[in-house]
PDB file of C-alpha atoms in Angstrom:
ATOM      1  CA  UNK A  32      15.684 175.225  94.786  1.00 53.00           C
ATOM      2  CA  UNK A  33      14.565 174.577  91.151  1.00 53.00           C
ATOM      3  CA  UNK A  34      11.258 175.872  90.093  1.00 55.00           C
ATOM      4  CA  UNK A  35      10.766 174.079  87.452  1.00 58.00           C
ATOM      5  CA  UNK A  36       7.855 171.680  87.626  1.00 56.00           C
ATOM      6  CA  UNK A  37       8.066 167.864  87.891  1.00 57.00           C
ATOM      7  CA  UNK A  38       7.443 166.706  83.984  1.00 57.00           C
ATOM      8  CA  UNK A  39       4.784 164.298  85.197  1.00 55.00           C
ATOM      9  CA  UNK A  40       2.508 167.089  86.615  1.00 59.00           C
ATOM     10  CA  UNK A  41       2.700 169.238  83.293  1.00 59.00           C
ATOM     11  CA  UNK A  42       1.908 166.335  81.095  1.00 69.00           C
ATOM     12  CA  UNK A  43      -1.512 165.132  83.308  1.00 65.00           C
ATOM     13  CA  UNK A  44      -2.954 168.647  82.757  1.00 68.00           C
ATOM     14  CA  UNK A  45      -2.345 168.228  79.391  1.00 70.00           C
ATOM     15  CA  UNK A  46      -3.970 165.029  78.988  1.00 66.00           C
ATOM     16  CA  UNK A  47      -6.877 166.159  80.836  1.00 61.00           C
ATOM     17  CA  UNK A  48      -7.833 169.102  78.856  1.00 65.00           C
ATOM     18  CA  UNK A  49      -7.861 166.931  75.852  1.00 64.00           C
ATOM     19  CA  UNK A  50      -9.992 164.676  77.397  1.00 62.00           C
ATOM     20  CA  UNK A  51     -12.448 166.934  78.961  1.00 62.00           C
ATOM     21  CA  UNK A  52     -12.216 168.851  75.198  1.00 60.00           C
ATOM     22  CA  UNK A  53     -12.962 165.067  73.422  1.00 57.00           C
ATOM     23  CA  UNK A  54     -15.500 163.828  75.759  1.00 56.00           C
ATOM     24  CA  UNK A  55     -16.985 167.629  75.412  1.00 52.00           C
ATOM     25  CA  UNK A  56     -17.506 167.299  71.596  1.00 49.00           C
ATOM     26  CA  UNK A  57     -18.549 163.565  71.639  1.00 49.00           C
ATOM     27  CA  UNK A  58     -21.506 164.930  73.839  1.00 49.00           C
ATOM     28  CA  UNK A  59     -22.513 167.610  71.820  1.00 48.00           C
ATOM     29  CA  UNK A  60     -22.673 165.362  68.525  1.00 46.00           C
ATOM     30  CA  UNK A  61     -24.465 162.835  70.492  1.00 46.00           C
ATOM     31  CA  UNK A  62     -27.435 165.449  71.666  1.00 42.00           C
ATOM     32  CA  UNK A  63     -27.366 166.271  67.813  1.00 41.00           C
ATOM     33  CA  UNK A  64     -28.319 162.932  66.395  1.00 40.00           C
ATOM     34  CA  UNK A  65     -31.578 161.439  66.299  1.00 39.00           C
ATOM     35  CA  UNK A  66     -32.668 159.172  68.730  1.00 36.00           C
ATOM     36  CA  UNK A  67     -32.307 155.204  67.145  1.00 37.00           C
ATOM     37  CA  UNK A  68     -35.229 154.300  65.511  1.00 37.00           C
ATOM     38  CA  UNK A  69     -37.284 157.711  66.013  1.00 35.00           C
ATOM     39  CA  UNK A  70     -39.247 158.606  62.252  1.00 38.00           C
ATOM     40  CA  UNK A  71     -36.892 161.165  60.704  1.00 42.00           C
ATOM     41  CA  UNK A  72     -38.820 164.764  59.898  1.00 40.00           C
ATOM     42  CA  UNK A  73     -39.721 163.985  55.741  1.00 47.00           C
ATOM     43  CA  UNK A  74     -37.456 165.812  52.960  1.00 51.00           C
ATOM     44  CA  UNK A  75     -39.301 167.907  51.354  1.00 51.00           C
ATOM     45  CA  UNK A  76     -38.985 165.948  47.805  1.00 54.00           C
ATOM     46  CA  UNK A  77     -40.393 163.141  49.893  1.00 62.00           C
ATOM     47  CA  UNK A  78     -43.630 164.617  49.710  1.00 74.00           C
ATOM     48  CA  UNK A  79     -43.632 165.598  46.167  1.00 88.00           C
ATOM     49  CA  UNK A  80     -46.733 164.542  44.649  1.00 95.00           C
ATOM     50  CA  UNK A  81     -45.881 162.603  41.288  1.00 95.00           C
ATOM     51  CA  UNK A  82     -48.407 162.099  38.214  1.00 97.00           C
ATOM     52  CA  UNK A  83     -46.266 160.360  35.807  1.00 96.00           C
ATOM     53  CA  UNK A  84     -48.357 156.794  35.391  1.00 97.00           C
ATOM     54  CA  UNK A  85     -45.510 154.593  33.922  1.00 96.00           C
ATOM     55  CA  UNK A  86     -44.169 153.268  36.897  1.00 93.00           C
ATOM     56  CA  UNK A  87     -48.005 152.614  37.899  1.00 94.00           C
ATOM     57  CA  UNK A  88     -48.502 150.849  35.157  1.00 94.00           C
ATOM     58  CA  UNK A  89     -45.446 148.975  35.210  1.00 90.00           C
ATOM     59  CA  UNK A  90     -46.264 147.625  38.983  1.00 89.00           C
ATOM     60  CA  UNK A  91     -49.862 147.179  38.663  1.00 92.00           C
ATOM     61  CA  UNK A  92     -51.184 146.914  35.187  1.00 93.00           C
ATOM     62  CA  UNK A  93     -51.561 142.877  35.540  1.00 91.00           C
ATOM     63  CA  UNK A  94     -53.751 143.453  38.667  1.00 92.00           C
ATOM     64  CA  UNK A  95     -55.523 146.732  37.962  1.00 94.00           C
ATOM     65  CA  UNK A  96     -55.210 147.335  33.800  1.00 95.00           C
ATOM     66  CA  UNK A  97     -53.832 150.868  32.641  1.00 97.00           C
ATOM     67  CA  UNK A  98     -54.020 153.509  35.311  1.00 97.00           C
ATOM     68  CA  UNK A  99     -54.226 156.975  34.760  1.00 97.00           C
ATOM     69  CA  UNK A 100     -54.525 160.259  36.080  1.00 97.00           C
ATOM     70  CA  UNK A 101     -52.460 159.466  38.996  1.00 98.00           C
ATOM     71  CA  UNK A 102     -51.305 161.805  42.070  1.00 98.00           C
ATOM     72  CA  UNK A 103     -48.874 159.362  44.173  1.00 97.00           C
ATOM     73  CA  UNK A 104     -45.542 159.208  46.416  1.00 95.00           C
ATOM     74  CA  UNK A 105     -43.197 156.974  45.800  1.00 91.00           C
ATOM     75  CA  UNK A 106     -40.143 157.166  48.390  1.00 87.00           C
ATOM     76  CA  UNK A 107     -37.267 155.327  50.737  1.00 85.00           C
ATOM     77  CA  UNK A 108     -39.217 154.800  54.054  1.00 83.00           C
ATOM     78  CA  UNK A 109     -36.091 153.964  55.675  1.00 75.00           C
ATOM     79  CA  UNK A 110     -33.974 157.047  54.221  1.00 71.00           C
ATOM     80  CA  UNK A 111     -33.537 159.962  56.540  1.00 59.00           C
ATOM     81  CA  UNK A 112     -34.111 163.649  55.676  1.00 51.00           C
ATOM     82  CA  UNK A 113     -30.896 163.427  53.894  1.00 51.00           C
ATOM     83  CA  UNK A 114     -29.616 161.378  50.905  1.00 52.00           C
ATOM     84  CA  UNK A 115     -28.408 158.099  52.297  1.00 49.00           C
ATOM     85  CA  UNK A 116     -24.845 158.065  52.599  1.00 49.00           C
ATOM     86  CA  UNK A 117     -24.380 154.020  52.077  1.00 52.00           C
ATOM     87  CA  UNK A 118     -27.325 151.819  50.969  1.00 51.00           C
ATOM     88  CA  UNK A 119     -28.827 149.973  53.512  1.00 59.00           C
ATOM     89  CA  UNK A 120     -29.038 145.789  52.695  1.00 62.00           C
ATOM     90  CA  UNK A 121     -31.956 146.560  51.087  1.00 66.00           C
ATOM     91  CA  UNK A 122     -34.567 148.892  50.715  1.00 79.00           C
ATOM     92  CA  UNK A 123     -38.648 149.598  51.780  1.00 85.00           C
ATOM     93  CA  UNK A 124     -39.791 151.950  49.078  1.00 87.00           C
ATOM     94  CA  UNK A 125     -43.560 153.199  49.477  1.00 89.00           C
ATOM     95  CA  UNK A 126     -45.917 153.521  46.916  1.00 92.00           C
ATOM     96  CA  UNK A 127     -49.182 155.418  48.180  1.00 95.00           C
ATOM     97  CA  UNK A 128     -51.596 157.027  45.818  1.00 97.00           C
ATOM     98  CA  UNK A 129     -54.693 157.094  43.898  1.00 98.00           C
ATOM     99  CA  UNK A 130     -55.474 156.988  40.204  1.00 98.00           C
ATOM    100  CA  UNK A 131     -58.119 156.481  37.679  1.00 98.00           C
ATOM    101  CA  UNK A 132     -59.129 153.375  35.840  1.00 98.00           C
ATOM    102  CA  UNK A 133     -60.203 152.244  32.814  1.00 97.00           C
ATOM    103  CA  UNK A 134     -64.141 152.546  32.437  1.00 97.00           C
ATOM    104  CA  UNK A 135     -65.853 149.721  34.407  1.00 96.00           C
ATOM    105  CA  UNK A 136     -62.042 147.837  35.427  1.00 96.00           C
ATOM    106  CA  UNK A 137     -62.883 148.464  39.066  1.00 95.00           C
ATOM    107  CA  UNK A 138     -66.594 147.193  38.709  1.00 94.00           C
ATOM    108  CA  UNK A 139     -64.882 144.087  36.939  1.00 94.00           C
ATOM    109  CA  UNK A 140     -62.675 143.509  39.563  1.00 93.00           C
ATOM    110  CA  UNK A 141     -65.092 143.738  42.727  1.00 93.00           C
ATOM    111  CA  UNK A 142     -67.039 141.574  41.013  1.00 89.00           C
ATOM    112  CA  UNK A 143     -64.623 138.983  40.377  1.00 81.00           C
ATOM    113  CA  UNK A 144     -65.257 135.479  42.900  1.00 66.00           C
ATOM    114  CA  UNK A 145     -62.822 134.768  45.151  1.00 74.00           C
ATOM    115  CA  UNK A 146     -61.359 137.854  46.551  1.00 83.00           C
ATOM    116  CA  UNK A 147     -64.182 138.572  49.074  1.00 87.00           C
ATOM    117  CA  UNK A 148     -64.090 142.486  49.038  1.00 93.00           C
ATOM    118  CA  UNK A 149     -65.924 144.414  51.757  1.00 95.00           C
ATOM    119  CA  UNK A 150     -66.535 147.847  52.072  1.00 96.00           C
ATOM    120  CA  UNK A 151     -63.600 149.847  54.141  1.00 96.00           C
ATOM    121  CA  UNK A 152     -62.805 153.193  54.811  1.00 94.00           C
ATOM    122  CA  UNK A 153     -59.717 155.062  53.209  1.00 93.00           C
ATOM    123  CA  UNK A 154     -56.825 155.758  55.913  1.00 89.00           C
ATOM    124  CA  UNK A 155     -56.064 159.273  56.886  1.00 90.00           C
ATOM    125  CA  UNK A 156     -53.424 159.839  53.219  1.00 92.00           C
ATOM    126  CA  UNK A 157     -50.225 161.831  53.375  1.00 92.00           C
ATOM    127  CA  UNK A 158     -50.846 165.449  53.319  1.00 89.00           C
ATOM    128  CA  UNK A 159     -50.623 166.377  49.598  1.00 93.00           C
ATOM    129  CA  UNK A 160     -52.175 163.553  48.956  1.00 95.00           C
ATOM    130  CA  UNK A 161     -55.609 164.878  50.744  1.00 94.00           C
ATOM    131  CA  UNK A 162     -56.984 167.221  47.655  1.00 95.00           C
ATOM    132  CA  UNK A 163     -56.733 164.620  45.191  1.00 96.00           C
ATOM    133  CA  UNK A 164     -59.201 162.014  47.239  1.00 96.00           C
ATOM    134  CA  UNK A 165     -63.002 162.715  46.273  1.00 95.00           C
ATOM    135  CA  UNK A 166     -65.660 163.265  48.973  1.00 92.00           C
ATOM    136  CA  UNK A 167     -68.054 160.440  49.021  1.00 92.00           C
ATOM    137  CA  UNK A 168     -66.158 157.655  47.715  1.00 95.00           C
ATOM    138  CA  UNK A 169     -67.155 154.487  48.616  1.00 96.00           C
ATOM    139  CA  UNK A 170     -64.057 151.824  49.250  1.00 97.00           C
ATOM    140  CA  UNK A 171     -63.818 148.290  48.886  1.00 96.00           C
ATOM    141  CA  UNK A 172     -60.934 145.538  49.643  1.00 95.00           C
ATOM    142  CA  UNK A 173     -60.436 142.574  49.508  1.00 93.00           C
ATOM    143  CA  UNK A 174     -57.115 140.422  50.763  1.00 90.00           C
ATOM    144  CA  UNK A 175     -57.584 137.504  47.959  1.00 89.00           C
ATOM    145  CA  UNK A 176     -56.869 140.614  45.528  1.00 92.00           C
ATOM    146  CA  UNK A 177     -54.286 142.227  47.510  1.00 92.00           C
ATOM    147  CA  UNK A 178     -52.700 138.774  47.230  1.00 89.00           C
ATOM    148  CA  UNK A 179     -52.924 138.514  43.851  1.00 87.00           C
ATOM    149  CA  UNK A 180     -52.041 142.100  42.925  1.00 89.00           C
ATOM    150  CA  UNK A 181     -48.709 141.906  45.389  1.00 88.00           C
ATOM    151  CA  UNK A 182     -46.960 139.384  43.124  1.00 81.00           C
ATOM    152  CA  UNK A 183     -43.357 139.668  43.624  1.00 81.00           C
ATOM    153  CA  UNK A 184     -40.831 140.378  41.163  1.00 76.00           C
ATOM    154  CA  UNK A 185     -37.256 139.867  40.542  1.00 74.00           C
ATOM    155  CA  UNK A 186     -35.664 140.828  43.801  1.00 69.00           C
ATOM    156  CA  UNK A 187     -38.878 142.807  45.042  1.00 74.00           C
ATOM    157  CA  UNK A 188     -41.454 140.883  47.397  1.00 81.00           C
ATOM    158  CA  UNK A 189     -44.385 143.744  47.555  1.00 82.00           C
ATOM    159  CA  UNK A 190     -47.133 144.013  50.241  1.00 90.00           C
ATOM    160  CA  UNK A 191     -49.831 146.325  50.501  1.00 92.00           C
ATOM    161  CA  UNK A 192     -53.162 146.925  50.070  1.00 93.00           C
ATOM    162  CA  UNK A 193     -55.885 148.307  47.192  1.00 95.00           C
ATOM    163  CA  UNK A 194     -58.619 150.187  47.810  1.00 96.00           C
ATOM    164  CA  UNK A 195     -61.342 150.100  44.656  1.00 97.00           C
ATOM    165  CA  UNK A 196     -64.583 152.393  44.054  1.00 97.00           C
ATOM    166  CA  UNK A 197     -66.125 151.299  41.224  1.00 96.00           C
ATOM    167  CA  UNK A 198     -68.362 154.332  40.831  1.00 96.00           C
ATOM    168  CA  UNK A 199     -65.537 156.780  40.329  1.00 97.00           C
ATOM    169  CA  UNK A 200     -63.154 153.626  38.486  1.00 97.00           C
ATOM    170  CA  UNK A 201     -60.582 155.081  41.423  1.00 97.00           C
ATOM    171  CA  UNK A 202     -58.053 152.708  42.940  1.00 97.00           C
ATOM    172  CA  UNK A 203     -56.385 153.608  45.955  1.00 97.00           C
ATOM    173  CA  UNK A 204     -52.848 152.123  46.844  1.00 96.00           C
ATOM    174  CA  UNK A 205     -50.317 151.606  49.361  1.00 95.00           C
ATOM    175  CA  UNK A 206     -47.869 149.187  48.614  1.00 93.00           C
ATOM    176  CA  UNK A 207     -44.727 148.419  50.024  1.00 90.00           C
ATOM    177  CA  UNK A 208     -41.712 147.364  48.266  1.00 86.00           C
ATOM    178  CA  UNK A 209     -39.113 145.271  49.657  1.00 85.00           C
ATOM    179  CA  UNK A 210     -35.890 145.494  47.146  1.00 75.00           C
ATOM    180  CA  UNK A 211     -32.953 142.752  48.186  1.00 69.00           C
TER     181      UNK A 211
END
């Protein structure tokens, strides 16, 4: 009697372990990646606090005059912790901050007819964004301004809204910028 083994048995185990082996990784790097959807934990450059005014000023000086003094965040809300790997179709980039302006701008714009501004309170900011909001500011909006201050550009429609307290001359945005 032979002992050799019937070719078809030999090749089934090996078929099996390298699909219990594949099926065994495809799990684990399935448990590893985030669930669709689900906010990705923030880079840390994400949060970095930026004070350079020129792209401020180049997004809202027709709406708000020269800004200055500004502590803002400016990032990719759709890019994960990680540097993309292929842009998306287009991009949401975020624009959240505060920043002085000129002497009296803010007065001038509350009291400018037509936008209907009421008083509102500030939403809870980013983290590092917390120190650089005064105590005791008192905010006003209105959605005729937001309107007006959202104009959209060459390939960017923005939306958003602007927060103004004319005692301090503060503005407070967040502003959302669809690139296509």
């Amino acid at each position: 009697m032979d002992e050799r083994r019937a070719p078809g048995r030999t090749d089934r185990r090996r078929f099996l372990a390298f699909a219990g082996g594949a099926a065994l990784v495809l799990t684990a790097a399935g448990a590893a990646a985030p669930w669709p959807g689900a906010e990705p934990d923030p880079a840390p450059d994400r949060w970095r606090v930026r004070t350079d005014p020129a792209p401020l000023n180049s997004r809202f000086e027709h709406a708000l005059g020269r800004l200055s003094d500004p502590h803002w965040l400016g990032y990719d809300i759709d890019a994960s912790s990680s540097d993309r790997f292929l842009p998306g179709p287009d991009s949401r980039i975020r624009l959240v901050g505060i920043a002085r302006m000129r002497p009296g701008a803010a007065a001038g714009i509350l009291e400018r007819s037509g936008h209907a501004f009421a008083p509102v309170d500030l939403p809870d900011p980013p983290g590092p964004l917390r120190v650089h909001v005064p105590a005791g500011a008192r905010w006003r909006t209105g959605p005729g301004f937001d309107a007006a201050a959202n104009r959209p550009g060459p390939s960017v429609v923005p939306s958003g809204t602007h927060r103004l307290d004319a005692a301090l001359d503060l503005v407070w945005f967040d502003v959302l910028l669809l690139h296509t």
